[in-house]
Short mmCIF file of C-alpha atoms and ligand atoms in Angstrom, two decimals:
data_model
loop_
_atom_site.label_atom_id
_atom_site.label_comp_id
_atom_site.label_asym_id
_atom_site.label_seq_id
_atom_site.Cartn_x
_atom_site.Cartn_y
_atom_site.Cartn_z
CA UNK A 1 8.22 20.00 -23.99
CA UNK A 2 4.43 19.58 -23.78
CA UNK A 3 2.85 21.44 -21.02
CA UNK A 4 -0.19 20.62 -18.78
CA UNK A 5 -0.91 17.35 -20.39
CA UNK A 6 -3.47 16.13 -17.90
CA UNK A 7 -5.06 16.44 -14.61
CA UNK A 8 -3.78 13.85 -12.25
CA UNK A 9 -4.47 13.40 -8.46
CA UNK A 10 -1.56 11.91 -6.39
CA UNK A 11 -2.48 10.36 -2.99
CA UNK A 12 0.66 9.95 -0.85
CA UNK A 13 0.78 7.33 1.87
CA UNK A 14 4.62 7.23 2.82
CA UNK A 15 6.82 4.17 2.10
CA UNK A 16 10.63 4.18 1.19
CA UNK A 17 9.81 6.34 -1.82
CA UNK A 18 9.32 9.03 0.90
CA UNK A 19 11.88 7.91 3.47
CA UNK A 20 14.88 10.15 4.22
CA UNK A 21 15.85 8.43 7.38
CA UNK A 22 16.05 4.72 8.34
CA UNK A 23 13.12 5.20 10.79
CA UNK A 24 10.04 6.77 9.24
CA UNK A 25 8.85 8.26 5.84
CA UNK A 26 9.39 12.03 6.08
CA UNK A 27 8.85 13.45 2.64
CA UNK A 28 5.32 14.51 1.69
CA UNK A 29 3.76 13.90 -1.68
CA UNK A 30 4.42 17.58 -2.43
CA UNK A 31 8.06 17.09 -1.77
CA UNK A 32 8.29 14.06 -3.99
CA UNK A 33 6.81 16.04 -6.88
CA UNK A 34 9.16 19.13 -6.19
CA UNK A 35 11.97 16.75 -6.90
CA UNK A 36 10.68 16.17 -10.59
CA UNK A 37 10.03 19.67 -12.01
CA UNK A 38 9.17 18.22 -15.53
CA UNK A 39 6.08 16.60 -13.89
CA UNK A 40 4.87 19.88 -12.48
CA UNK A 41 5.51 21.42 -15.98
CA UNK A 42 3.73 18.79 -18.04
CA UNK A 43 0.69 17.91 -15.67
CA UNK A 44 -1.70 19.69 -13.49
CA UNK A 45 -1.07 17.62 -10.40
CA UNK A 46 -3.19 17.91 -7.13
CA UNK A 47 -1.40 16.08 -4.20
CA UNK A 48 -3.19 14.87 -1.09
CA UNK A 49 -1.39 13.34 1.87
CA UNK A 50 -3.55 10.28 3.02
CA UNK A 51 -1.02 8.73 5.36
CA UNK A 52 2.63 9.04 6.22
CA UNK A 53 3.46 5.40 7.20
CA UNK A 54 5.66 2.51 6.28
CA UNK A 55 3.58 0.21 4.35
CA UNK A 56 3.55 -2.75 6.95
CA UNK A 57 1.48 -0.10 9.03
CA UNK A 58 -1.16 0.38 6.24
CA UNK A 59 -4.54 -0.78 7.72
CA UNK A 60 -7.96 -1.65 6.29
CA UNK A 61 -9.11 1.90 7.28
CA UNK A 62 -6.42 3.35 5.00
CA UNK A 63 -7.83 1.04 2.11
CA UNK A 64 -11.25 2.16 2.70
CA UNK A 65 -10.30 5.84 2.81
CA UNK A 66 -8.22 5.51 -0.33
CA UNK A 67 -11.00 3.70 -2.18
CA UNK A 68 -13.52 6.48 -1.16
CA UNK A 69 -11.01 9.21 -2.03
CA UNK A 70 -10.30 7.76 -5.49
CA UNK A 71 -13.89 7.17 -6.23
CA UNK A 72 -14.54 10.79 -5.51
CA UNK A 73 -11.56 12.00 -7.55
CA UNK A 74 -12.42 10.04 -10.57
CA UNK A 75 -16.06 11.20 -10.51
CA UNK A 76 -14.72 14.62 -11.41
CA UNK A 77 -14.72 14.80 -15.20
CA UNK A 78 -11.61 16.97 -15.21
CA UNK A 79 -9.47 14.32 -13.44
CA UNK A 80 -7.70 12.01 -15.92
CA UNK A 81 -6.35 9.49 -13.39
CA UNK A 82 -4.98 8.88 -9.97
CA UNK A 83 -1.66 7.79 -8.67
CA UNK A 84 -1.10 6.34 -5.10
CA UNK A 85 2.42 6.40 -3.65
CA UNK A 86 2.95 3.56 -1.29
CA UNK A 87 5.62 1.44 0.58
CA UNK A 88 6.50 -1.65 -1.34
CA UNK A 89 6.08 -4.17 1.37
CA UNK A 90 2.26 -4.27 1.08
CA UNK A 91 1.83 -2.38 -2.12
CA UNK A 92 0.44 -5.41 -3.93
CA UNK A 93 -2.40 -5.81 -1.38
CA UNK A 94 -3.40 -2.14 -1.49
CA UNK A 95 -3.35 -2.29 -5.36
CA UNK A 96 -5.50 -5.36 -5.35
CA UNK A 97 -7.98 -4.06 -2.89
CA UNK A 98 -8.32 -0.77 -5.05
CA UNK A 99 -8.55 -3.11 -8.22
CA UNK A 100 -11.76 -4.57 -6.69
CA UNK A 101 -13.41 -1.39 -5.12
CA UNK A 102 -12.66 1.60 -7.41
CA UNK A 103 -15.70 2.14 -9.73
CA UNK A 104 -14.12 3.71 -12.82
CA UNK A 105 -12.38 2.90 -15.88
CA UNK A 106 -10.06 5.75 -15.38
CA UNK A 107 -6.42 4.98 -14.65
CA UNK A 108 -5.32 4.27 -11.24
CA UNK A 109 -1.70 3.45 -10.66
CA UNK A 110 0.01 2.34 -7.40
CA UNK A 111 3.81 3.12 -7.27
CA UNK A 112 6.71 2.85 -4.82
CA UNK A 113 10.45 2.68 -4.74
CA UNK A 114 12.92 -0.02 -3.80
CA UNK A 115 15.57 2.58 -2.85
CA UNK A 116 15.18 5.56 -0.54
CA UNK A 117 15.58 9.07 -2.12
CA UNK A 118 19.12 9.45 -0.80
CA UNK A 119 20.44 6.11 -2.03
CA UNK A 120 22.79 5.91 -5.08
CA UNK A 121 20.45 5.12 -8.16
CA UNK A 122 17.21 5.82 -6.27
CA UNK A 123 14.29 4.66 -8.43
CA UNK A 124 11.41 6.71 -6.75
CA UNK A 125 11.58 9.79 -9.16
CA UNK A 126 11.52 7.65 -12.30
CA UNK A 127 8.88 5.28 -10.95
CA UNK A 128 6.71 8.27 -9.95
CA UNK A 129 7.24 9.84 -13.28
CA UNK A 130 6.05 6.70 -15.22
CA UNK A 131 3.06 6.44 -12.81
CA UNK A 132 1.88 9.92 -13.53
CA UNK A 133 2.27 9.53 -17.24
CA UNK A 134 0.26 6.33 -17.02
CA UNK A 135 -2.37 7.94 -15.04
CA UNK A 136 -2.87 10.55 -17.75
CA UNK A 137 -3.07 7.89 -20.71
CA UNK A 138 -6.18 6.90 -22.51
CA UNK A 139 -4.71 3.49 -23.42
CA UNK A 140 -4.67 2.75 -19.55
CA UNK A 141 -8.46 3.11 -19.36
CA UNK A 142 -10.29 -0.08 -18.43
CA UNK A 143 -7.24 -2.11 -17.54
CA UNK A 144 -7.87 -2.20 -13.82
CA UNK A 145 -5.48 -0.91 -11.16
CA UNK A 146 -1.90 -0.90 -12.34
CA UNK A 147 1.38 -1.00 -10.53
CA UNK A 148 4.55 0.39 -12.13
CA UNK A 149 8.09 -0.03 -10.94
CA UNK A 150 11.44 -0.63 -12.79
CA UNK A 151 9.57 0.44 -16.12
CA UNK A 152 7.37 -2.64 -15.89
CA UNK A 153 3.53 -2.28 -15.77
CA UNK A 154 1.74 -4.95 -13.79
CA UNK A 155 -1.77 -5.84 -13.10
CA UNK A 156 -2.69 -5.36 -9.49
CA UNK A 157 -4.21 -8.86 -9.35
CA UNK A 158 -1.00 -10.61 -10.47
CA UNK A 159 1.96 -8.55 -9.13
CA UNK A 160 3.95 -9.39 -6.00
CA UNK A 161 7.14 -8.08 -4.47
CA UNK A 162 9.71 -10.93 -4.93
CA UNK A 163 13.17 -9.51 -3.88
CA UNK A 164 14.85 -6.39 -2.53
CA UNK A 165 16.34 -5.47 -5.90
CA UNK A 166 15.24 -2.79 -8.41
CA UNK A 167 13.18 -5.57 -10.23
CA UNK A 168 11.56 -6.66 -7.17
CA UNK A 169 8.11 -6.55 -8.60
CA UNK A 170 7.07 -9.47 -10.64
CA UNK A 171 3.87 -11.19 -11.94
CA UNK A 172 5.21 -14.71 -11.41
CA UNK A 173 2.22 -16.54 -12.94
CA UNK A 174 1.43 -14.46 -15.98
CA UNK A 175 4.01 -11.77 -16.33
CA UNK A 176 3.71 -8.01 -16.69
CA UNK A 177 1.02 -6.57 -18.97
CA UNK A 178 3.29 -3.93 -20.52
CA UNK A 179 6.34 -1.78 -20.21
CA UNK A 180 7.35 1.81 -20.30
CA UNK A 181 9.30 2.62 -23.50
CA UNK A 182 10.73 6.10 -24.01
CA UNK A 183 8.38 7.42 -21.47
CA UNK A 184 5.31 5.83 -23.01
CA UNK A 185 3.41 2.61 -22.15
CA UNK A 186 3.48 -0.19 -24.55
CA UNK A 187 0.88 -3.01 -23.64
CA UNK A 188 0.90 -6.62 -24.55
CA UNK A 189 -2.14 -8.02 -22.85
CA UNK A 190 -4.84 -7.21 -20.34
CA UNK A 191 -6.05 -8.85 -17.19
CA UNK A 192 -9.20 -11.17 -17.91
CA UNK A 193 -10.43 -11.07 -14.36
CA UNK A 194 -13.19 -8.82 -13.13
CA UNK A 195 -11.95 -5.54 -11.56
CA UNK A 196 -13.17 -1.87 -10.99
CA UNK A 197 -16.29 -1.22 -12.89
CA UNK A 198 -16.97 -4.90 -13.48
CA UNK A 199 -16.17 -6.24 -10.03
CA UNK A 200 -18.88 -7.65 -7.86
CA UNK A 201 -18.17 -5.25 -4.87
CA UNK A 202 -19.88 -2.08 -4.13
CA UNK A 203 -18.45 1.28 -4.18
CA UNK A 204 -18.25 1.90 -0.44
CA UNK A 205 -18.16 -0.36 2.57
CA UNK A 206 -18.45 0.62 6.07
CA UNK A 207 -15.86 -1.86 7.39
CA UNK A 208 -14.26 -5.11 6.27
CA UNK A 209 -14.86 -8.54 7.83
CA UNK A 210 -11.92 -9.88 9.66
CA UNK A 211 -10.09 -12.72 7.84
CA UNK A 212 -6.85 -14.64 9.10
CA UNK A 213 -4.23 -16.32 7.19
CA UNK A 214 -2.96 -19.73 8.63
CA UNK A 215 0.52 -20.83 7.23
CA UNK A 216 1.25 -24.58 6.62
CA UNK A 217 4.63 -26.25 7.23
CA UNK A 218 5.82 -29.74 8.13
CA UNK A 219 4.40 -30.75 11.49
CA UNK A 220 1.74 -27.95 11.57
CA UNK A 221 -0.72 -28.59 14.29
CA UNK A 222 -4.55 -27.81 14.53
CA UNK A 223 -4.10 -25.23 17.21
CA UNK A 224 -3.37 -22.66 14.39
CA UNK A 225 -6.92 -23.03 13.10
CA UNK A 226 -8.54 -23.57 16.67
CA UNK A 227 -7.18 -20.22 17.84
CA UNK A 228 -8.73 -18.45 14.77
CA UNK A 229 -11.94 -20.22 15.25
CA UNK A 230 -11.98 -19.10 18.92
CA UNK A 231 -11.61 -15.41 17.84
CA UNK A 232 -13.86 -13.00 16.09
CA UNK A 233 -12.82 -13.85 12.48
CA UNK A 234 -15.30 -14.48 9.78
CA UNK A 235 -12.97 -16.26 7.54
CA UNK A 236 -9.59 -17.86 7.26
CA UNK A 237 -7.17 -18.48 4.31
CA UNK A 238 -5.12 -21.67 4.47
CA UNK A 239 -1.63 -20.90 2.86
CA UNK A 240 -1.02 -24.52 2.14
CA UNK A 241 2.00 -26.36 0.73
CA UNK A 242 2.05 -27.13 -2.97
CA UNK A 243 -1.39 -26.81 -4.41
CA UNK A 244 -3.05 -25.81 -1.08
CA UNK A 245 -2.65 -29.14 0.52
CA UNK A 246 -4.41 -29.83 3.84
CA UNK A 247 -2.51 -32.32 5.98
CA UNK A 248 -4.77 -35.09 7.41
CA UNK A 249 -3.93 -33.83 10.94
CA UNK A 250 -5.51 -30.54 10.09
CA UNK A 251 -8.66 -31.61 8.39
CA UNK A 252 -11.00 -32.04 11.39
CA UNK A 253 -9.88 -28.53 12.53
CA UNK A 254 -10.64 -26.98 9.13
CA UNK A 255 -13.93 -28.78 9.07
CA UNK A 256 -14.77 -27.38 12.53
CA UNK A 257 -13.81 -23.94 11.33
CA UNK A 258 -16.58 -24.26 8.49
CA UNK A 259 -19.14 -25.67 10.93
CA UNK A 260 -18.60 -22.63 13.21
CA UNK A 261 -19.65 -20.55 10.33
CA UNK A 262 -16.28 -19.19 9.08
CA UNK A 263 -15.43 -19.29 5.39
CA UNK A 264 -12.37 -21.39 4.69
CA UNK A 265 -10.26 -20.75 1.43
CA UNK A 266 -7.34 -23.03 0.40
CA UNK A 267 -4.49 -21.19 -1.23
CA UNK A 268 -0.93 -22.02 -1.65
CA UNK A 269 2.38 -20.61 -0.31
CA UNK A 270 3.93 -21.42 -3.78
CA UNK A 271 3.86 -18.89 -6.58
CA UNK A 272 2.53 -20.12 -9.87
CA UNK A 273 0.01 -22.46 -8.27
CA UNK A 274 -3.58 -22.95 -9.11
CA UNK A 275 -5.79 -24.70 -6.61
CA UNK A 276 -7.77 -27.43 -8.10
CA UNK A 277 -11.14 -28.00 -6.55
CA UNK A 278 -11.67 -31.46 -5.00
CA UNK A 279 -8.17 -32.71 -5.88
CA UNK A 280 -6.84 -34.63 -2.86
CA UNK A 281 -9.18 -32.63 -0.65
CA UNK A 282 -13.09 -32.98 -0.90
CA UNK A 283 -13.83 -29.32 -1.00
CA UNK A 284 -17.48 -29.83 -1.99
CA UNK A 285 -18.16 -32.08 0.94
CA UNK A 286 -16.59 -29.86 3.43
CA UNK A 287 -17.77 -26.38 2.06
CA UNK A 288 -14.30 -25.29 1.41
CA UNK A 289 -13.61 -22.57 -1.15
CA UNK A 290 -10.39 -22.87 -3.50
CA UNK A 291 -8.39 -19.57 -3.95
CA UNK A 292 -7.61 -19.93 -7.81
CA UNK A 293 -4.24 -18.53 -8.44
CA UNK A 294 -4.28 -15.82 -5.86
CA UNK A 295 -1.52 -15.65 -3.19
CA UNK A 296 -2.77 -16.11 0.35
CA UNK A 297 -2.46 -12.29 0.97
CA UNK A 298 -4.62 -11.50 -1.93
CA UNK A 299 -6.97 -14.37 -1.36
CA UNK A 300 -7.58 -12.67 2.09
CA UNK A 301 -8.57 -9.52 0.47
CA UNK A 302 -11.01 -11.06 -2.00
CA UNK A 303 -12.50 -13.24 1.00
CA UNK A 304 -12.91 -9.93 3.04
CA UNK A 305 -14.74 -8.31 0.16
CA UNK A 306 -16.74 -11.57 -0.65
CA UNK A 307 -17.87 -11.78 3.03
CA UNK A 308 -19.05 -8.23 2.85
CA UNK A 309 -21.68 -9.55 0.42
CA UNK A 310 -22.40 -13.19 1.46
CA UNK A 311 -21.18 -16.14 3.53
CA UNK A 312 -22.48 -18.80 1.10
CA UNK A 313 -19.40 -20.77 -0.03
CA UNK A 314 -20.75 -21.55 -3.47
CA UNK A 315 -21.34 -17.79 -4.15
CA UNK A 316 -17.99 -16.98 -2.67
CA UNK A 317 -16.31 -19.62 -4.99
CA UNK A 318 -17.88 -17.87 -7.81
CA UNK A 319 -16.19 -14.57 -6.92
CA UNK A 320 -12.82 -16.51 -6.75
CA UNK A 321 -13.57 -18.09 -10.12
CA UNK A 322 -14.01 -14.76 -11.78
CA UNK A 323 -11.99 -12.05 -9.96
N1 LIG B 401 9.62 -0.39 4.54
C1 LIG B 401 9.08 0.07 3.18
C2 LIG B 401 7.50 -0.01 3.10
O1 LIG B 401 6.95 1.03 3.46
C3 LIG B 401 9.72 -0.68 2.18
C4 LIG B 401 9.61 0.13 0.82
O2 LIG B 401 8.74 1.01 0.68
O3 LIG B 401 10.33 -0.32 -0.21
O4 LIG B 401 6.91 -0.92 2.65
#
């Protein structure tokens, strides 16, 4: 067996991968690693506990801390890559945030588990093993932040949790970018959208602007937007039906949101949806932004980062067209 193959930093945040009781994650990152002796044998691994939470409790402060910590870690020439262990509920959001804010072409891999460590057929050890292997691989460099579960390698931009099964993580629009075969990655494509070194967003931000998501449904009423406009939000993502439709009953409230100075992004509650500008809705006339193919929760992250740079809807649209 190879020994000390690479220097990898693991940043642990909790989640089911670390959860030995139904209430809270209890296992530390060190304990996760202790369960996989082969990893300690093959890699120099430094583990740091960033949080110990279930991922619905991850906050924007955790994201900023993770981004800072990763940027520090990858600046060390001895570090080959970074793994983040994370609950699966919001894993795709943390991965996408890091995809836009890590300033390095070194591998950064976010990983979790669908089954807790005591469950029959628990997947955490295998997923963590794959993540550490990926974080030490030269072929992973420059591909943006990756997510690995169930032997599938996904781009952080495209991946989402779709079920509660072992194969929960899918990239419904564009598919995985690769897979683990015999313990090694095999890649088939790369994300064309801007990420990491190439993203428009700076290395570090003191805070993130507040952005809300408003969900559409039959009979939706304007108060969902009026409540947001009356609070301290700087932007809102509309999780519309179909291709981000905006019911006529909602349009005056949406225009009022923009007139109040908030950014308004149209996205869709449907997977595999690309929002066409000026199709049924006159986006140009109203200063709306269209969310490309991003899910509402990912459009929210890109809007938060965009608003940290500008509130010009034309400039923000250009971020959505390229990231
Ligand atoms: N509740 C868990 C979480 O932290 C679910 C998981 O990790 O699979 O997101």
